[in-house]
Short mmCIF file of C-alpha atoms and ligand atoms in Angstrom, two decimals:
data_model
loop_
_atom_site.label_atom_id
_atom_site.label_comp_id
_atom_site.label_asym_id
_atom_site.label_seq_id
_atom_site.Cartn_x
_atom_site.Cartn_y
_atom_site.Cartn_z
CA UNK A 1 80.24 100.81 87.99
CA UNK A 2 83.90 101.82 87.84
CA UNK A 3 84.35 105.22 89.43
CA UNK A 4 87.08 107.84 89.18
CA UNK A 5 89.09 109.06 92.17
CA UNK A 6 87.02 112.22 92.62
CA UNK A 7 83.81 110.22 92.85
CA UNK A 8 85.42 107.72 95.22
CA UNK A 9 86.52 110.56 97.53
CA UNK A 10 82.91 111.70 97.85
CA UNK A 11 80.94 108.48 97.51
CA UNK A 12 82.98 105.36 98.34
CA UNK A 13 82.62 103.39 101.56
CA UNK A 14 79.15 104.28 102.78
CA UNK A 15 76.26 103.23 100.54
CA UNK A 16 73.02 103.71 102.45
CA UNK A 17 70.02 101.55 101.72
CA UNK A 18 66.37 102.60 101.81
CA UNK A 19 65.64 104.86 104.75
CA UNK A 20 69.22 104.87 106.07
CA UNK A 21 71.08 108.13 106.77
CA UNK A 22 72.73 109.70 103.74
CA UNK A 23 75.68 110.77 105.88
CA UNK A 24 77.92 108.09 107.38
CA UNK A 25 76.60 107.53 110.93
CA UNK A 26 78.92 107.38 113.93
CA UNK A 27 78.40 103.92 115.42
CA UNK A 28 79.43 104.94 118.91
CA UNK A 29 79.04 101.45 120.33
CA UNK A 30 81.57 98.98 121.66
CA UNK A 31 79.36 95.95 121.06
CA UNK A 32 76.83 94.53 118.63
CA UNK A 33 73.86 92.30 119.37
CA UNK A 34 73.25 88.70 118.27
CA UNK A 35 70.30 86.37 118.71
CA UNK A 36 71.98 83.13 119.67
CA UNK A 37 75.13 81.92 121.35
CA UNK A 38 75.91 79.89 118.23
CA UNK A 39 75.95 83.05 116.05
CA UNK A 40 78.44 84.64 118.40
CA UNK A 41 80.66 81.54 118.51
CA UNK A 42 80.92 81.45 114.70
CA UNK A 43 82.14 85.06 114.70
CA UNK A 44 84.89 84.24 117.18
CA UNK A 45 86.03 81.33 115.01
CA UNK A 46 86.14 83.62 111.96
CA UNK A 47 83.55 81.35 110.33
CA UNK A 48 81.09 84.20 109.88
CA UNK A 49 81.81 87.85 109.38
CA UNK A 50 79.93 90.41 111.39
CA UNK A 51 80.42 93.07 114.01
CA UNK A 52 80.83 92.05 117.60
CA UNK A 53 83.38 94.29 119.26
CA UNK A 54 84.72 97.64 118.07
CA UNK A 55 88.36 96.72 118.72
CA UNK A 56 88.03 94.26 115.83
CA UNK A 57 85.59 96.06 113.59
CA UNK A 58 83.11 98.94 113.65
CA UNK A 59 80.78 99.99 110.80
CA UNK A 60 81.88 103.66 110.81
CA UNK A 61 85.56 102.71 110.74
CA UNK A 62 84.96 100.07 108.08
CA UNK A 63 83.18 102.48 105.75
CA UNK A 64 86.12 104.89 105.89
CA UNK A 65 88.62 102.05 105.47
CA UNK A 66 86.68 100.91 102.39
CA UNK A 67 86.93 104.41 100.91
CA UNK A 68 90.71 104.57 101.43
CA UNK A 69 91.03 101.05 100.07
CA UNK A 70 89.14 102.07 96.92
CA UNK A 71 91.34 105.16 96.51
CA UNK A 72 94.56 103.14 96.77
CA UNK A 73 93.26 100.18 94.75
CA UNK A 74 93.81 97.53 97.42
CA UNK A 75 92.00 94.35 98.50
CA UNK A 76 91.62 95.50 102.09
CA UNK A 77 92.38 98.38 104.44
CA UNK A 78 92.62 98.66 108.20
CA UNK A 79 92.49 101.97 110.02
CA UNK A 80 94.70 102.52 113.05
CA UNK A 81 94.79 105.09 115.83
CA UNK A 82 97.84 106.86 114.33
CA UNK A 83 100.30 106.75 111.47
CA UNK A 84 102.87 105.36 113.89
CA UNK A 85 100.57 102.42 114.66
CA UNK A 86 100.02 101.86 110.93
CA UNK A 87 103.74 101.58 110.18
CA UNK A 88 104.33 99.45 113.26
CA UNK A 89 101.54 97.03 112.30
CA UNK A 90 102.61 96.90 108.65
CA UNK A 91 106.08 95.70 109.69
CA UNK A 92 105.16 93.64 112.75
CA UNK A 93 102.57 91.67 110.77
CA UNK A 94 105.42 89.93 108.93
CA UNK A 95 108.49 90.49 111.15
CA UNK A 96 109.21 88.93 114.52
CA UNK A 97 112.20 88.67 116.85
CA UNK A 98 115.21 87.51 114.85
CA UNK A 99 113.96 89.06 111.61
CA UNK A 100 115.42 91.91 109.60
CA UNK A 101 114.13 94.48 107.14
CA UNK A 102 115.50 97.31 105.02
CA UNK A 103 114.33 100.90 104.95
CA UNK A 104 115.23 104.09 103.15
CA UNK A 105 117.05 106.35 105.61
CA UNK A 106 115.13 109.41 104.41
CA UNK A 107 111.98 108.60 106.38
CA UNK A 108 109.95 110.59 108.92
CA UNK A 109 111.70 111.04 112.30
CA UNK A 110 109.02 109.17 114.24
CA UNK A 111 109.29 106.18 111.93
CA UNK A 112 113.09 106.38 112.12
CA UNK A 113 112.87 106.00 115.90
CA UNK A 114 110.26 103.26 115.73
CA UNK A 115 112.42 101.22 113.35
CA UNK A 116 115.85 101.98 114.78
CA UNK A 117 115.10 101.96 118.50
CA UNK A 118 111.77 100.39 119.47
CA UNK A 119 111.64 97.53 116.97
CA UNK A 120 115.23 96.74 117.90
CA UNK A 121 114.06 96.17 121.49
CA UNK A 122 111.61 93.62 120.09
CA UNK A 123 114.48 91.83 118.36
CA UNK A 124 113.70 93.13 114.88
CA UNK A 125 116.72 94.58 113.16
CA UNK A 126 116.58 97.25 110.48
CA UNK A 127 119.17 98.44 107.97
CA UNK A 128 118.91 102.07 106.84
CA UNK A 129 120.00 102.47 103.24
CA UNK A 130 120.46 105.60 101.17
CA UNK A 131 118.06 105.31 98.21
CA UNK A 132 120.70 107.11 96.12
CA UNK A 133 123.12 104.18 96.44
CA UNK A 134 123.38 101.97 93.36
CA UNK A 135 121.48 98.68 93.17
CA UNK A 136 124.48 96.53 93.95
CA UNK A 137 125.25 98.33 97.18
CA UNK A 138 121.63 98.19 98.38
CA UNK A 139 121.12 94.57 97.35
CA UNK A 140 124.16 93.59 99.41
CA UNK A 141 122.06 94.47 102.50
CA UNK A 142 119.48 91.71 101.91
CA UNK A 143 119.90 88.75 104.27
CA UNK A 144 118.16 85.38 104.46
CA UNK A 145 116.00 86.74 107.32
CA UNK A 146 115.07 89.99 105.52
CA UNK A 147 111.28 90.28 105.44
CA UNK A 148 110.42 93.56 103.72
CA UNK A 149 111.62 96.83 102.22
CA UNK A 150 110.24 100.21 103.32
CA UNK A 151 110.20 103.78 101.96
CA UNK A 152 108.08 106.97 101.76
CA UNK A 153 106.70 108.15 98.40
CA UNK A 154 107.73 111.69 99.36
CA UNK A 155 109.89 111.77 102.45
CA UNK A 156 108.97 113.90 105.44
CA UNK A 157 110.58 116.43 105.79
CA UNK A 158 113.33 116.16 103.15
CA UNK A 159 110.97 115.93 100.17
CA UNK A 160 112.93 113.12 98.47
CA UNK A 161 110.92 111.11 95.93
CA UNK A 162 111.14 107.33 96.30
CA UNK A 163 111.69 105.33 93.11
CA UNK A 164 108.83 102.90 93.84
CA UNK A 165 109.14 100.81 90.70
CA UNK A 166 112.89 100.33 91.16
CA UNK A 167 112.55 99.25 94.80
CA UNK A 168 109.51 97.05 94.13
CA UNK A 169 111.56 95.13 91.55
CA UNK A 170 114.48 94.88 93.94
CA UNK A 171 112.33 93.69 96.86
CA UNK A 172 110.58 91.10 94.68
CA UNK A 173 113.90 89.84 93.32
CA UNK A 174 114.79 89.04 96.93
CA UNK A 175 111.38 87.54 97.74
CA UNK A 176 110.05 90.26 100.03
CA UNK A 177 107.21 92.81 99.76
CA UNK A 178 107.67 96.56 99.33
CA UNK A 179 105.87 98.73 101.89
CA UNK A 180 105.38 102.39 100.99
CA UNK A 181 104.21 105.19 103.29
CA UNK A 182 102.11 107.31 100.92
CA UNK A 183 101.14 110.01 103.44
CA UNK A 184 102.42 113.10 101.61
CA UNK A 185 101.44 112.15 98.06
CA UNK A 186 97.99 110.74 98.97
CA UNK A 187 96.28 108.48 96.41
CA UNK A 188 95.21 111.62 94.54
CA UNK A 189 98.79 112.20 93.39
CA UNK A 190 100.30 108.70 93.51
CA UNK A 191 98.97 105.16 93.87
CA UNK A 192 102.03 103.07 94.82
CA UNK A 193 100.25 99.76 94.11
CA UNK A 194 100.17 100.68 90.41
CA UNK A 195 103.98 100.80 90.50
CA UNK A 196 104.43 97.38 92.11
CA UNK A 197 104.23 98.28 95.81
CA UNK A 198 102.63 95.53 97.90
CA UNK A 199 101.49 97.33 101.04
CA UNK A 200 100.66 101.02 101.46
CA UNK A 201 100.57 102.89 104.76
CA UNK A 202 99.30 106.33 105.73
CA UNK A 203 99.25 108.81 108.49
CA UNK A 204 95.66 109.94 107.84
CA UNK A 205 96.42 112.77 110.27
CA UNK A 206 97.85 114.74 107.37
CA UNK A 207 96.25 115.58 103.97
CA UNK A 208 93.63 112.84 104.13
CA UNK A 209 92.03 114.52 107.12
CA UNK A 210 93.35 117.86 105.96
CA UNK A 211 91.90 119.90 108.81
CA UNK A 212 94.08 118.65 111.68
CA UNK A 213 91.14 117.31 113.66
CA UNK A 214 92.21 113.72 114.35
CA UNK A 215 95.29 111.50 114.54
CA UNK A 216 94.96 108.30 112.53
CA UNK A 217 96.60 105.82 110.21
CA UNK A 218 95.84 103.22 107.58
CA UNK A 219 97.37 100.05 106.13
CA UNK A 220 96.25 98.94 102.66
CA UNK A 221 97.04 95.53 101.20
CA UNK A 222 97.39 95.22 97.41
CA UNK A 223 96.78 91.47 97.70
CA UNK A 224 99.50 91.01 95.09
CA UNK A 225 102.35 89.55 97.12
CA UNK A 226 102.59 85.77 96.83
CA UNK A 227 103.27 84.78 100.44
CA UNK A 228 103.04 81.08 99.67
CA UNK A 229 105.86 81.32 97.12
CA UNK A 230 108.08 82.06 100.15
CA UNK A 231 106.07 80.04 102.64
CA UNK A 232 108.88 79.40 105.09
CA UNK A 233 109.84 83.04 105.27
CA UNK A 234 106.26 84.14 105.99
CA UNK A 235 105.27 81.27 108.24
CA UNK A 236 102.90 83.52 110.20
CA UNK A 237 100.72 83.74 107.10
CA UNK A 238 101.24 80.32 105.57
CA UNK A 239 101.16 77.96 108.56
CA UNK A 240 98.37 77.34 111.12
CA UNK A 241 97.65 80.07 113.69
CA UNK A 242 97.19 78.38 117.06
CA UNK A 243 95.28 81.39 118.39
CA UNK A 244 92.56 80.68 115.77
CA UNK A 245 92.19 76.89 116.04
CA UNK A 246 94.89 76.22 113.50
CA UNK A 247 93.50 78.42 110.71
CA UNK A 248 96.01 79.27 107.93
CA UNK A 249 95.59 82.84 106.63
CA UNK A 250 96.71 82.26 103.04
CA UNK A 251 94.47 79.18 102.72
CA UNK A 252 91.35 80.71 104.26
CA UNK A 253 91.63 84.32 103.09
CA UNK A 254 93.70 84.10 99.87
CA UNK A 255 94.62 87.58 98.64
CA UNK A 256 93.36 89.09 101.91
CA UNK A 257 95.65 86.96 104.08
CA UNK A 258 97.96 89.79 105.17
CA UNK A 259 95.26 92.33 106.00
CA UNK A 260 93.08 89.75 107.78
CA UNK A 261 95.98 88.65 109.96
CA UNK A 262 96.69 92.28 110.77
CA UNK A 263 93.16 92.73 112.17
CA UNK A 264 92.58 89.37 113.75
CA UNK A 265 95.99 89.10 115.44
CA UNK A 266 97.54 92.52 115.83
CA UNK A 267 94.40 94.58 116.33
CA UNK A 268 92.96 91.88 118.58
CA UNK A 269 96.09 91.80 120.75
CA UNK A 270 97.48 95.33 120.54
CA UNK A 271 94.26 97.26 119.96
CA UNK A 272 95.33 100.53 118.30
CA UNK A 273 91.93 101.28 116.80
CA UNK A 274 90.71 104.74 115.87
CA UNK A 275 87.57 106.07 117.57
CA UNK A 276 84.50 106.01 115.30
CA UNK A 277 84.17 109.75 115.93
CA UNK A 278 87.67 110.25 114.48
CA UNK A 279 86.87 108.12 111.45
CA UNK A 280 83.79 110.27 110.85
CA UNK A 281 86.00 113.39 110.84
CA UNK A 282 88.54 111.70 108.60
CA UNK A 283 85.75 110.87 106.17
CA UNK A 284 84.68 114.51 105.96
CA UNK A 285 88.25 115.37 105.05
CA UNK A 286 88.44 112.65 102.41
CA UNK A 287 85.35 114.05 100.69
CA UNK A 288 87.39 117.07 99.55
CA UNK A 289 90.86 115.50 99.22
CA UNK A 290 90.68 115.68 95.41
CA UNK A 291 89.92 119.42 95.59
CA UNK A 292 92.50 120.29 98.22
CA UNK A 293 95.53 118.43 96.85
CA UNK A 294 95.75 120.32 93.53
CA UNK A 295 95.45 123.63 95.42
CA UNK A 296 98.21 122.63 97.88
CA UNK A 297 100.45 121.72 94.93
CA UNK A 298 99.66 124.87 92.93
CA UNK A 299 100.38 127.12 95.94
CA UNK A 300 103.53 125.20 96.91
CA UNK A 301 104.89 125.40 93.38
CA UNK A 302 104.47 129.18 93.35
CA UNK A 303 105.97 129.56 96.83
CA UNK A 304 108.92 127.30 95.95
CA UNK A 305 109.64 129.32 92.82
CA UNK A 306 109.42 132.53 94.85
CA UNK A 307 111.77 131.18 97.53
CA UNK A 308 114.26 130.00 94.91
CA UNK A 309 114.57 133.56 93.56
CA UNK A 310 114.83 135.13 97.02
CA UNK A 311 118.30 136.37 97.98
CA UNK A 312 117.78 135.54 101.69
CA UNK A 313 117.20 131.89 100.86
CA UNK A 314 120.21 129.56 100.76
CA UNK A 315 118.52 126.55 99.17
CA UNK A 316 115.07 125.11 98.38
CA UNK A 317 114.06 121.49 98.05
CA UNK A 318 110.78 120.96 96.24
CA UNK A 319 110.52 118.23 93.63
CA UNK A 320 108.37 120.44 91.41
CA UNK A 321 111.34 122.75 90.75
CA UNK A 322 113.08 122.04 87.44
CA UNK A 323 116.60 121.98 88.88
CA UNK A 324 115.61 119.67 91.74
CA UNK A 325 117.40 116.36 92.15
CA UNK A 326 114.04 114.56 92.28
CA UNK A 327 112.37 116.44 89.44
CA UNK A 328 112.51 113.51 87.01
CA UNK A 329 111.24 110.99 89.57
CA UNK A 330 108.45 113.43 90.48
CA UNK A 331 107.47 113.75 86.81
CA UNK A 332 107.22 109.97 86.65
CA UNK A 333 105.39 109.23 89.91
CA UNK A 334 103.68 112.55 90.63
CA UNK A 335 102.79 114.06 87.25
CA UNK A 336 99.84 116.02 88.68
CA UNK A 337 101.80 117.49 91.58
CA UNK A 338 103.54 116.20 94.67
CA UNK A 339 102.34 117.87 97.87
CA UNK A 340 102.40 121.20 99.68
CA UNK A 341 105.50 120.60 101.74
CA UNK A 342 108.66 122.52 100.90
CA UNK A 343 112.02 122.26 102.66
CA UNK A 344 114.31 125.27 102.54
CA UNK A 345 117.19 126.90 104.36
CA UNK A 346 117.83 130.58 105.04
CA UNK A 347 121.21 132.22 104.75
CA UNK A 348 122.64 133.07 108.16
CA UNK A 349 122.60 131.48 111.57
CA UNK A 350 120.07 129.15 113.15
CA UNK A 351 118.93 132.11 115.28
CA UNK A 352 118.04 133.98 112.09
CA UNK A 353 115.81 131.09 111.03
CA UNK A 354 114.11 131.16 114.41
CA UNK A 355 113.62 134.95 114.18
CA UNK A 356 112.07 134.50 110.75
CA UNK A 357 109.59 131.94 112.06
CA UNK A 358 108.71 134.05 115.09
CA UNK A 359 107.94 137.00 112.82
CA UNK A 360 105.35 135.20 110.72
CA UNK A 361 101.79 136.49 110.94
CA UNK A 362 99.13 133.88 110.07
CA UNK A 363 101.63 131.18 109.12
CA UNK A 364 101.92 129.33 112.42
CA UNK A 365 104.71 127.36 114.08
CA UNK A 366 103.07 124.02 114.77
CA UNK A 367 104.18 120.41 115.16
CA UNK A 368 102.00 119.46 112.30
CA UNK A 369 102.18 119.37 108.57
CA UNK A 370 99.95 118.87 105.58
CA UNK A 371 96.68 120.50 106.49
CA UNK A 372 94.66 123.39 105.08
CA UNK A 373 96.55 126.05 107.09
CA UNK A 374 100.07 127.07 106.14
CA UNK A 375 102.57 126.27 108.87
CA UNK A 376 106.32 126.03 109.54
CA UNK A 377 108.56 123.88 111.64
CA UNK A 378 112.29 123.64 112.28
CA UNK A 379 112.83 119.86 112.50
CA UNK A 380 116.30 120.08 114.08
CA UNK A 381 114.84 121.89 117.08
CA UNK A 382 111.33 120.33 116.98
CA UNK A 383 110.29 116.95 115.47
CA UNK A 384 113.78 115.56 114.93
CA UNK A 385 115.49 116.96 118.02
CA UNK A 386 116.24 113.44 119.29
CA UNK A 387 118.52 112.81 116.30
CA UNK A 388 122.20 113.73 116.32
CA UNK A 389 123.53 116.08 113.60
CA UNK A 390 124.97 113.04 111.84
CA UNK A 391 121.65 111.19 111.96
CA UNK A 392 119.88 114.37 110.83
CA UNK A 393 122.04 114.56 107.72
CA UNK A 394 121.58 110.84 107.12
CA UNK A 395 117.82 111.34 107.25
CA UNK A 396 118.15 114.14 104.70
CA UNK A 397 117.47 116.81 107.30
CA UNK A 398 119.95 119.66 107.25
CA UNK A 399 120.27 121.45 110.59
CA UNK A 400 119.07 124.70 108.95
CA UNK A 401 116.09 123.03 107.26
CA UNK A 402 112.76 124.82 107.66
CA UNK A 403 109.73 122.74 106.74
CA UNK A 404 107.06 124.89 105.19
CA UNK A 405 103.70 123.22 104.75
CA UNK A 406 101.85 125.32 102.23
CA UNK A 407 98.11 125.44 102.84
CA UNK A 408 95.15 126.33 100.67
CA UNK A 409 94.87 130.03 101.54
CA UNK A 410 95.34 132.75 98.95
CA UNK A 411 98.87 132.29 97.64
CA UNK A 412 99.60 136.03 97.44
CA UNK A 413 98.88 136.25 101.17
CA UNK A 414 101.18 133.32 101.94
CA UNK A 415 104.03 134.90 99.99
CA UNK A 416 103.35 138.31 101.58
CA UNK A 417 103.60 136.78 105.06
CA UNK A 418 106.91 135.05 104.22
CA UNK A 419 108.24 138.28 102.72
CA UNK A 420 107.39 140.51 105.69
CA UNK A 421 108.93 137.98 108.12
CA UNK A 422 112.15 137.84 106.08
CA UNK A 423 112.35 141.63 106.01
CA UNK A 424 112.55 141.62 109.80
CA UNK A 425 115.42 139.12 109.92
C1 PLP B 1 103.20 112.11 110.48
C2 PLP B 1 103.76 110.96 109.78
C3 PLP B 1 103.75 109.67 110.33
C4 PLP B 1 103.25 109.42 111.74
O1 PLP B 1 101.88 109.61 111.77
P1 PLP B 1 101.07 110.01 113.10
O2 PLP B 1 99.68 110.05 112.60
O3 PLP B 1 101.59 111.33 113.57
O4 PLP B 1 101.31 108.92 114.10
C5 PLP B 1 104.24 108.63 109.57
N1 PLP B 1 104.73 108.83 108.34
C6 PLP B 1 104.75 110.06 107.76
C7 PLP B 1 105.29 110.22 106.39
C8 PLP B 1 104.26 111.15 108.45
O5 PLP B 1 104.29 112.37 107.88
#
């Protein structure tokens, strides 16, 4: 039976049979038992599927992965121990030393570092483009060794909306997949695969969990990219893997080639798995994602409109505001709302912004975003402090930018807290 998103949030992934627990159990076990040596050998050769070691697969983790996969409309999903691991795996699964890829420059600071600094040390080069450039200028950055294109549906913290359809077409024209980090929108507000995106990533730490109880990530494969059409470019998927007795992923696993390789090679060798306990918590969050997201968006819209009218506020960036640069893109990709995160700047010095934040009552200063509790952060002095002012501006982060993550409390209370803190500035 085909189910709607709301039903998938509650029901997908874990389908108990007679006498089994209704609630997803936590399989807190590293290993799984078999009867014969032969059964175990077939698992290692990928000839049978079954659980044998939690680094490769665990029933709790798999149930939650299946739910996220259903929400995004993919052919397979792998959960990782963090959003950082998810983005690293998504890229590293098809890029190796000597390869190149292209990314929007408006991405999350942690991803910016991963791509620009750490991947560089592994010999993978990355070009940061401004999504506002015209096609010709961006397309000039594709090289023969370019392997993918990357962007965030809604960028953290700038709030820019990524034109998924445009960049999917561009990536495909150059024979590479589009990878989209859909953390802020969540599949409730946008499903990038429906717009031509090939691989979706998440930091499940944010709205998906929604209660700030665990750090996690996910990679979802649409199964739509034709790796064999560019067989030489994606040799890791289309030629025999010596570490699996010469198995070829595209031949053996078809549409699930990419996601299977990600588990059997990267997870096997690098091992960034989430704990089953964390997946259990993530699943509890997912059960109410469809209820929380509309409330985040409704509150954020009201707060953004209030900020925009406030004389102490210099500027507000929220794609739900009519005058916003990304309003039209948001109407296209996020018609039911974007997310709860607003970026704004206060008039006056940086010290004034800090005083404002210190004066808040229940709105907390935390290095987190996108959970049920309203919080603030000053990226230039917190998350993005490793970037220079020039890099900050390139990443769409103005030095005076305050990131306000609007929660699901009573909106009058949120506005009252902001107002009293501004009065004390
Ligand atoms: C937080 C975040 C990440 C990193 O995720 P972690 O779970 O903190 O490792 C990646 N992308 C986006 C858009 C994020 O907001």
